[in-house]
Short mmCIF file of C-alpha atoms and ligand atoms in Angstrom, two decimals:
data_model
loop_
_atom_site.label_atom_id
_atom_site.label_comp_id
_atom_site.label_asym_id
_atom_site.label_seq_id
_atom_site.Cartn_x
_atom_site.Cartn_y
_atom_site.Cartn_z
CA MET A 1 31.16 -3.76 -7.77
CA THR A 2 29.20 -3.72 -11.00
CA GLY A 3 25.80 -4.09 -9.86
CA ALA A 4 22.87 -1.83 -9.09
CA SER A 5 22.96 0.05 -5.63
CA PRO A 6 19.72 1.48 -4.64
CA SER A 7 20.90 4.13 -2.48
CA GLY A 8 23.23 5.14 -5.33
CA SER A 9 26.29 4.97 -3.32
CA PRO A 10 29.49 4.76 -4.88
CA SER A 11 30.93 1.21 -5.39
CA SER A 12 33.30 0.54 -2.75
CA GLY A 13 34.89 -2.61 -4.24
CA VAL A 14 33.88 -4.80 -1.15
CA PRO A 15 30.45 -6.34 -0.90
CA GLU A 16 28.20 -5.09 1.89
CA LEU A 17 27.77 -7.42 5.04
CA LEU A 18 24.31 -7.60 5.83
CA ARG A 19 22.56 -9.02 9.22
CA GLY A 20 19.32 -9.23 10.82
CA GLN A 21 16.17 -8.03 9.99
CA ALA A 22 17.70 -4.76 8.59
CA GLY A 23 20.12 -6.79 6.35
CA VAL A 24 16.91 -8.64 4.91
CA GLU A 25 15.50 -5.32 3.94
CA ARG A 26 18.48 -4.12 2.34
CA ALA A 27 18.93 -7.42 0.63
CA ALA A 28 15.33 -7.19 -0.91
CA ALA A 29 16.19 -3.52 -2.01
CA ILE A 30 19.45 -4.68 -3.82
CA LEU A 31 17.58 -7.77 -5.50
CA ARG A 32 14.77 -5.45 -6.49
CA SER A 33 16.97 -3.15 -8.43
CA GLY A 34 18.92 -6.20 -10.31
CA GLY A 35 21.91 -6.76 -7.72
CA ILE A 36 23.22 -10.32 -6.87
CA VAL A 37 23.52 -10.95 -3.09
CA GLY A 38 24.88 -14.03 -1.13
CA ILE A 39 22.24 -15.38 0.97
CA PRO A 40 22.48 -18.06 3.98
CA THR A 41 20.54 -21.35 3.74
CA GLU A 42 20.82 -24.27 5.73
CA THR A 43 22.55 -26.27 3.23
CA VAL A 44 25.08 -23.95 1.78
CA TYR A 45 25.09 -20.38 0.84
CA GLY A 46 23.86 -19.33 -2.47
CA LEU A 47 24.31 -16.67 -4.76
CA ALA A 48 20.81 -15.14 -5.48
CA CYS A 49 19.01 -12.83 -7.78
CA ASP A 50 15.38 -12.26 -8.92
CA ALA A 51 14.58 -15.29 -10.80
CA MET A 52 12.38 -13.06 -13.30
CA ASN A 53 15.23 -10.70 -14.27
CA ALA A 54 17.18 -11.95 -17.26
CA GLU A 55 20.05 -9.61 -16.63
CA ALA A 56 20.52 -10.08 -13.24
CA ILE A 57 20.53 -13.93 -14.11
CA ALA A 58 23.20 -13.45 -16.44
CA ARG A 59 25.21 -11.46 -13.70
CA VAL A 60 25.04 -14.55 -11.59
CA PHE A 61 26.18 -16.96 -14.51
CA GLU A 62 29.25 -14.39 -15.06
CA ALA A 63 30.20 -13.89 -11.42
CA LYS A 64 30.50 -17.55 -10.78
CA GLN A 65 31.95 -18.17 -14.59
CA ARG A 66 29.42 -20.90 -14.81
CA PRO A 67 28.62 -22.69 -17.97
CA SER A 68 25.06 -21.54 -19.34
CA PHE A 69 24.31 -25.26 -19.78
CA ASP A 70 23.88 -25.46 -16.14
CA PRO A 71 20.31 -24.51 -14.71
CA LEU A 72 19.99 -22.85 -11.48
CA ILE A 73 17.72 -23.68 -8.60
CA VAL A 74 14.69 -21.38 -7.76
CA HIS A 75 14.00 -20.50 -3.96
CA VAL A 76 10.76 -19.65 -3.03
CA ALA A 77 8.96 -19.01 0.30
CA ASP A 78 6.41 -21.75 0.59
CA LEU A 79 4.70 -24.54 -1.37
CA ALA A 80 2.09 -22.15 -2.86
CA ALA A 81 4.79 -20.08 -4.27
CA ALA A 82 6.53 -23.20 -5.88
CA GLU A 83 3.31 -23.95 -7.60
CA LYS A 84 3.39 -20.60 -9.42
CA VAL A 85 6.65 -21.57 -10.97
CA ALA A 86 6.39 -25.46 -11.30
CA ARG A 87 3.73 -28.03 -12.20
CA PHE A 88 3.58 -30.39 -9.29
CA THR A 89 2.76 -34.29 -9.66
CA PRO A 90 0.98 -35.96 -6.69
CA LEU A 91 4.11 -37.30 -5.42
CA ALA A 92 5.92 -34.01 -5.92
CA HIS A 93 3.32 -32.95 -3.26
CA LYS A 94 3.93 -35.40 -1.09
CA LEU A 95 7.52 -34.95 -0.87
CA ALA A 96 7.19 -31.20 -0.60
CA GLU A 97 4.65 -31.42 2.10
CA ARG A 98 7.06 -33.89 4.03
CA PHE A 99 10.47 -32.24 3.44
CA TRP A 100 9.83 -28.36 3.08
CA PRO A 101 11.30 -26.18 4.02
CA GLY A 102 14.45 -28.38 3.83
CA PRO A 103 17.56 -29.58 1.81
CA LEU A 104 15.24 -30.95 -1.11
CA THR A 105 15.15 -29.67 -4.80
CA LEU A 106 12.44 -30.75 -7.04
CA VAL A 107 12.70 -30.97 -10.85
CA LEU A 108 9.34 -30.33 -12.32
CA PRO A 109 7.74 -28.94 -15.66
CA LYS A 110 8.32 -25.29 -15.37
CA ASP A 111 5.87 -22.41 -15.83
CA SER A 112 6.19 -20.17 -18.85
CA SER A 113 6.82 -17.30 -16.84
CA VAL A 114 10.05 -18.73 -15.62
CA PRO A 115 12.78 -17.31 -18.09
CA ASP A 116 14.62 -19.97 -20.06
CA LEU A 117 17.95 -18.47 -18.76
CA VAL A 118 17.31 -19.77 -15.23
CA THR A 119 16.62 -23.42 -16.36
CA ALA A 120 19.44 -23.20 -19.27
CA GLY A 121 16.58 -23.65 -21.78
CA ARG A 122 15.43 -26.60 -20.20
CA SER A 123 11.52 -27.30 -19.79
CA SER A 124 12.00 -28.13 -16.11
CA VAL A 125 12.86 -26.04 -13.28
CA GLY A 126 14.63 -27.29 -9.85
CA VAL A 127 12.66 -25.52 -7.04
CA ARG A 128 13.35 -25.59 -3.18
CA VAL A 129 11.75 -23.77 0.13
CA PRO A 130 15.45 -23.53 2.15
CA ASN A 131 15.27 -24.13 5.80
CA HIS A 132 16.54 -20.99 7.08
CA GLU A 133 15.11 -18.29 9.13
CA LEU A 134 16.93 -15.22 6.96
CA ALA A 135 16.40 -16.78 3.84
CA LEU A 136 12.80 -17.11 4.36
CA ALA A 137 12.35 -13.73 5.74
CA LEU A 138 14.23 -12.47 2.59
CA LEU A 139 12.09 -14.50 0.27
CA ARG A 140 8.76 -13.03 2.18
CA GLU A 141 10.27 -9.45 2.07
CA PHE A 142 11.19 -9.83 -1.66
CA GLY A 143 8.01 -11.14 -2.57
CA GLY A 144 9.10 -13.51 -5.40
CA PRO A 145 11.39 -16.29 -6.39
CA LEU A 146 15.02 -16.00 -6.17
CA ALA A 147 17.34 -18.09 -8.41
CA ALA A 148 20.50 -19.07 -6.69
CA PRO A 149 23.27 -21.65 -7.49
CA SER A 150 25.82 -22.31 -4.54
CA ALA A 151 27.96 -19.04 -3.96
CA ASN A 152 31.23 -20.65 -4.94
CA PRO A 153 33.12 -19.87 -8.36
CA PHE A 154 32.51 -22.69 -10.99
CA GLY A 155 34.63 -25.80 -10.09
CA TYR A 156 34.94 -24.94 -6.49
CA ILE A 157 33.94 -25.94 -3.02
CA SER A 158 30.37 -24.47 -1.87
CA PRO A 159 30.46 -21.74 0.92
CA THR A 160 29.17 -22.60 4.35
CA SER A 161 29.78 -19.25 5.87
CA ALA A 162 29.29 -15.62 4.80
CA ALA A 163 33.17 -15.18 5.01
CA HIS A 164 33.71 -17.98 2.37
CA VAL A 165 31.39 -16.04 0.07
CA VAL A 166 33.55 -12.90 0.57
CA ALA A 167 36.80 -14.58 0.09
CA GLN A 168 35.80 -16.48 -2.94
CA LEU A 169 33.49 -13.88 -4.75
CA GLY A 170 34.51 -10.50 -3.63
CA ASP A 171 33.45 -7.58 -5.25
CA ASP A 172 31.50 -9.52 -7.83
CA VAL A 173 28.61 -9.69 -5.38
CA ASP A 174 26.90 -6.48 -4.22
CA ALA A 175 26.14 -7.83 -0.85
CA VAL A 176 26.38 -10.94 1.47
CA LEU A 177 23.60 -11.47 4.26
CA ASP A 178 25.09 -13.27 6.89
CA GLY A 179 23.21 -16.14 8.58
CA GLY A 180 26.20 -17.98 10.19
CA VAL A 181 27.22 -21.37 9.49
CA ALA A 182 25.02 -23.47 7.35
CA SER A 183 23.82 -26.20 9.73
CA VAL A 184 23.69 -28.99 7.01
CA GLY A 185 26.60 -27.90 5.12
CA ILE A 186 26.22 -29.92 1.96
CA GLU A 187 24.10 -29.08 -0.96
CA SER A 188 20.31 -30.35 -1.32
CA THR A 189 19.33 -33.74 -2.79
CA VAL A 190 17.97 -32.84 -6.36
CA VAL A 191 14.95 -35.12 -7.22
CA ARG A 192 13.58 -35.07 -10.72
CA LEU A 193 9.58 -35.89 -10.76
CA ARG A 194 8.87 -37.88 -14.08
CA GLU A 195 5.67 -37.50 -15.94
CA ASP A 196 4.81 -41.22 -15.57
CA GLY A 197 4.61 -40.23 -11.60
CA THR A 198 7.83 -41.90 -10.61
CA ALA A 199 11.08 -39.83 -8.96
CA GLU A 200 14.73 -40.14 -9.62
CA ILE A 201 17.48 -38.75 -7.61
CA LEU A 202 19.99 -36.73 -9.68
CA ARG A 203 22.09 -35.52 -6.89
CA PRO A 204 22.46 -36.84 -3.52
CA GLY A 205 22.70 -34.49 -0.84
CA GLY A 206 21.40 -33.04 2.50
CA LEU A 207 18.13 -35.20 2.73
CA SER A 208 19.02 -38.86 2.71
CA PHE A 209 17.95 -41.41 0.00
CA GLU A 210 16.37 -43.45 2.87
CA GLU A 211 14.11 -40.55 3.87
CA ILE A 212 12.90 -39.90 0.47
CA ALA A 213 12.34 -43.48 -0.15
CA GLU A 214 10.09 -43.68 2.95
CA VAL A 215 7.65 -41.29 1.42
CA ALA A 216 8.01 -42.19 -2.46
CA GLY A 217 8.61 -46.30 -2.00
CA ALA A 218 8.55 -47.94 -5.08
CA GLU A 219 7.98 -44.99 -6.92
CA LEU A 220 11.68 -43.90 -6.66
CA VAL A 221 13.34 -45.14 -9.80
CA THR A 222 16.41 -45.02 -11.83
CA HIS A 223 16.04 -45.45 -15.56
CA GLY A 224 12.34 -46.49 -14.81
CA THR A 225 12.64 -49.37 -12.34
CA PRO A 226 12.47 -49.26 -8.90
CA VAL A 227 15.96 -49.31 -7.13
CA HIS A 228 17.59 -50.83 -4.25
CA VAL A 229 19.48 -48.48 -1.92
CA GLU A 230 22.57 -49.09 -2.96
CA HIS A 231 21.80 -48.23 -7.07
CA ALA A 232 19.67 -45.26 -6.08
CA VAL A 233 22.23 -42.55 -6.73
CA LYS A 234 23.49 -44.00 -10.03
CA GLY A 235 20.78 -42.58 -12.22
CA GLU A 236 20.72 -39.81 -14.65
CA LEU A 237 22.64 -37.28 -12.84
CA SER A 238 22.38 -33.51 -12.77
CA PRO A 239 23.82 -31.67 -15.91
CA GLY A 240 25.97 -29.60 -13.39
CA ARG A 241 27.62 -32.40 -11.71
CA LEU A 242 31.11 -32.67 -13.51
CA ARG A 243 33.15 -34.87 -11.96
CA ASN A 244 36.00 -32.74 -10.37
CA HIS A 245 33.66 -30.21 -9.14
CA TYR A 246 34.83 -30.08 -5.80
CA ALA A 247 38.71 -30.82 -6.51
CA PRO A 248 41.05 -28.82 -3.98
CA GLY A 249 44.71 -27.62 -5.24
CA CYS A 250 46.39 -30.78 -4.62
CA PRO A 251 45.45 -34.23 -5.51
CA LEU A 252 42.91 -35.84 -3.05
CA ILE A 253 43.12 -39.54 -2.64
CA LEU A 254 40.09 -41.36 -1.11
CA VAL A 255 40.57 -44.47 0.80
CA PRO A 256 38.45 -46.95 2.84
CA PRO A 257 37.71 -46.52 6.57
CA LEU A 258 41.32 -46.43 8.16
CA GLU A 259 40.52 -48.89 10.72
CA SER A 260 40.13 -51.47 7.73
CA LEU A 261 43.79 -50.46 6.63
CA PRO A 262 46.86 -52.22 7.61
CA ASP A 263 49.08 -49.01 8.25
CA SER A 264 49.22 -45.46 7.56
CA GLY A 265 52.38 -46.08 5.53
CA ASP A 266 54.69 -43.16 4.72
CA GLU A 267 52.76 -40.32 3.23
CA GLY A 268 55.41 -38.08 3.22
CA GLU A 269 55.87 -34.71 5.32
CA ASP A 270 53.36 -32.72 3.22
CA ALA A 271 50.53 -34.82 3.26
CA GLY A 272 47.21 -34.20 4.90
CA LEU A 273 44.43 -36.36 6.36
CA LEU A 274 40.94 -35.79 6.12
CA ALA A 275 39.36 -38.31 8.34
CA PHE A 276 35.67 -39.36 8.86
CA LYS A 277 36.21 -40.10 12.49
CA THR A 278 38.92 -40.00 15.15
CA PRO A 279 41.49 -41.79 13.22
CA PRO A 280 43.84 -44.60 15.03
CA HIS A 281 46.88 -42.84 16.48
CA SER A 282 49.43 -44.25 14.03
CA TRP A 283 47.56 -42.40 11.15
CA GLU A 284 47.40 -38.96 12.80
CA GLN A 285 51.19 -38.89 13.58
CA GLU A 286 52.08 -39.41 9.88
CA PHE A 287 50.36 -35.84 8.37
CA ARG A 288 51.17 -32.50 8.80
CA ALA A 289 47.44 -31.63 8.93
CA VAL A 290 44.71 -33.37 10.00
CA GLU A 291 40.77 -32.74 9.59
CA VAL A 292 38.17 -34.87 11.80
CA LEU A 293 34.81 -34.59 10.51
CA SER A 294 33.04 -36.09 13.22
CA PRO A 295 35.26 -37.38 16.25
CA THR A 296 32.39 -39.90 17.03
CA GLY A 297 31.41 -40.54 13.29
CA ASP A 298 28.03 -38.87 13.23
CA LEU A 299 27.46 -38.54 9.73
CA ARG A 300 25.20 -35.23 10.14
CA GLU A 301 28.43 -33.55 11.86
CA ALA A 302 30.60 -34.76 9.42
CA ALA A 303 28.39 -33.46 6.52
CA ALA A 304 28.19 -30.16 8.29
CA ASN A 305 32.05 -29.74 8.47
CA LEU A 306 33.07 -31.10 5.09
CA PHE A 307 33.33 -28.32 3.23
CA ALA A 308 35.14 -25.98 5.71
CA ALA A 309 37.59 -28.70 6.52
CA MET A 310 38.44 -29.38 2.98
CA ARG A 311 39.02 -25.59 2.58
CA ARG A 312 41.31 -25.51 5.70
CA LEU A 313 43.25 -28.50 4.07
CA ASP A 314 43.53 -26.53 0.81
CA ALA A 315 44.85 -23.56 2.27
CA ALA A 316 47.54 -25.50 4.17
CA GLY A 317 49.70 -25.88 0.90
CA LEU A 318 49.95 -29.29 0.96
CA ARG A 319 51.19 -32.06 -1.57
CA GLN A 320 48.40 -34.29 -1.30
CA ILE A 321 45.31 -35.11 0.84
CA ILE A 322 44.29 -38.63 2.04
CA ALA A 323 40.28 -38.66 2.50
CA GLU A 324 38.66 -41.34 4.53
CA ARG A 325 35.34 -42.71 2.94
CA ALA A 326 32.13 -42.14 5.26
CA PRO A 327 29.95 -45.39 5.67
CA ASP A 328 27.77 -45.50 2.66
CA VAL A 329 24.61 -44.82 4.31
CA GLY A 330 22.24 -41.78 4.82
CA LEU A 331 24.29 -38.39 4.50
CA GLY A 332 27.34 -40.66 4.00
CA ARG A 333 26.30 -41.15 0.43
CA ALA A 334 26.52 -37.33 -0.14
CA ILE A 335 29.72 -36.95 1.58
CA ASN A 336 31.13 -39.42 -0.64
CA ASP A 337 29.88 -38.36 -3.66
CA ARG A 338 31.76 -34.81 -2.87
CA LEU A 339 34.87 -37.03 -2.00
CA GLU A 340 34.77 -38.75 -5.05
CA ARG A 341 34.27 -35.67 -7.10
CA ALA A 342 37.07 -34.03 -5.52
CA SER A 343 39.53 -37.05 -5.98
CA SER A 344 39.23 -37.23 -9.61
CA ARG A 345 41.07 -34.28 -11.26
CA SER A 346 40.88 -34.85 -14.98
O1 LIG B 401 21.65 -26.94 -1.65
C1 LIG B 401 21.48 -26.05 -2.68
O2 LIG B 401 20.79 -26.86 -3.43
C2 LIG B 401 22.34 -24.95 -3.03
C3 LIG B 401 21.58 -23.68 -2.28
C4 LIG B 401 22.18 -22.55 -2.56
O3 LIG B 401 19.93 -23.86 -2.38
N1 LIG B 401 22.10 -24.80 -4.45
C5 LIG B 401 22.89 -25.19 -5.10
O4 LIG B 401 22.77 -24.95 -6.41
O5 LIG B 401 23.67 -26.23 -4.95
P1 LIG B 401 23.97 -25.42 -7.55
O6 LIG B 401 23.58 -24.10 -8.80
O7 LIG B 401 25.08 -25.32 -7.05
O8 LIG B 401 23.39 -26.78 -7.77
C6 LIG B 401 21.87 -27.02 -8.61
C7 LIG B 401 22.11 -28.51 -9.12
C8 LIG B 401 22.91 -28.43 -10.37
O9 LIG B 401 23.75 -29.74 -10.34
C9 LIG B 401 21.99 -28.47 -11.44
O10 LIG B 401 22.46 -29.08 -12.40
C10 LIG B 401 20.92 -29.05 -10.79
O11 LIG B 401 20.80 -28.67 -9.48
N2 LIG B 401 19.53 -28.43 -11.48
C11 LIG B 401 18.76 -27.29 -11.14
N3 LIG B 401 17.98 -27.29 -12.08
C12 LIG B 401 17.82 -28.30 -12.64
C13 LIG B 401 16.98 -28.83 -13.80
N4 LIG B 401 15.91 -28.11 -14.25
N5 LIG B 401 16.91 -30.36 -14.17
C14 LIG B 401 18.06 -30.90 -13.62
N6 LIG B 401 18.98 -30.44 -13.18
C15 LIG B 401 18.96 -29.12 -12.55
MG1 LIG B 402 27.18 -25.79 -7.11
#
């Protein structure tokens, strides 16, 4: 542990695991003194620091080994707090009122008070109100914005539990606030609001395109033109969306829905199966390890289980993972986006 410890206690080398209201107060104290804390949100765990403290922000980039060109999301307690860090358009207001707190990040022109380090030198800032009781309690207790990327080392799967954060970042974080397993399980949808009043999806995520389109209508665009659903996530992408971002340690091969395939073939003894729903029996038999994201094929359940299932398969020492595509609707788009990126090892 290299961070500030408000109690002045000697570094133990293991992050403090914090719980409940006392944990919230302790986390706020660590953050106020420039420390970095793993925090729960409904999407994935974040690695939080005081968004106005350049030194603490630098520590977050360092702990994650994150390239400095990739901006962080600023988390706030409510819309009023968001308006202090970003300039809202009318559509941004509508989206925030409808979907916050929730898995939606709005990219808006930033207020001059936001350090350039947070936004990687950009004139825009990504801001969101997380829908998690402890995260909101912490934001209120801390009393200011918290910058937080997902709490994984750069290029690895985002954590959906406190244990994942401890396992991956260990003594690089000062503490982890344990808020249970993330209910959404996949990162927020990132939407950029453009000066002409339109909006563009930069990263598919926990809020579906369809829900956003219901509010934004024809103002949801790609390259300035209203888009059809199937093209909605092919626009300009977030700077951090490197293709191999979620890659497990062995090759992951993405395949169409299993029921549409003739046979499981012979995947060999050391293959794993990441199935979207309960697979046909002939498939299940072929694999050393099988993870089913949702037995009934429920997209929300599948998204919530995705990263933990990928971790378990990754830990099983497999030679390859066969992953079944989800249907390309709703949260299925975000699931397929993460699987596609996990499958491309460049
Ligand atoms: O659900 C989430 O969004 C989680 C939780 C912790 O809030 N956070 C998260 O942060 O996934 P991170 O840093 O792993 O991903 C943030 C994404 C990156 O792709 C980044 O490039 C994009 O948001 N982003 C942030 N600020 C941006 C900006 N000003 N312009 C364009 N993209 C931005
Ligand atoms: Mg991330």
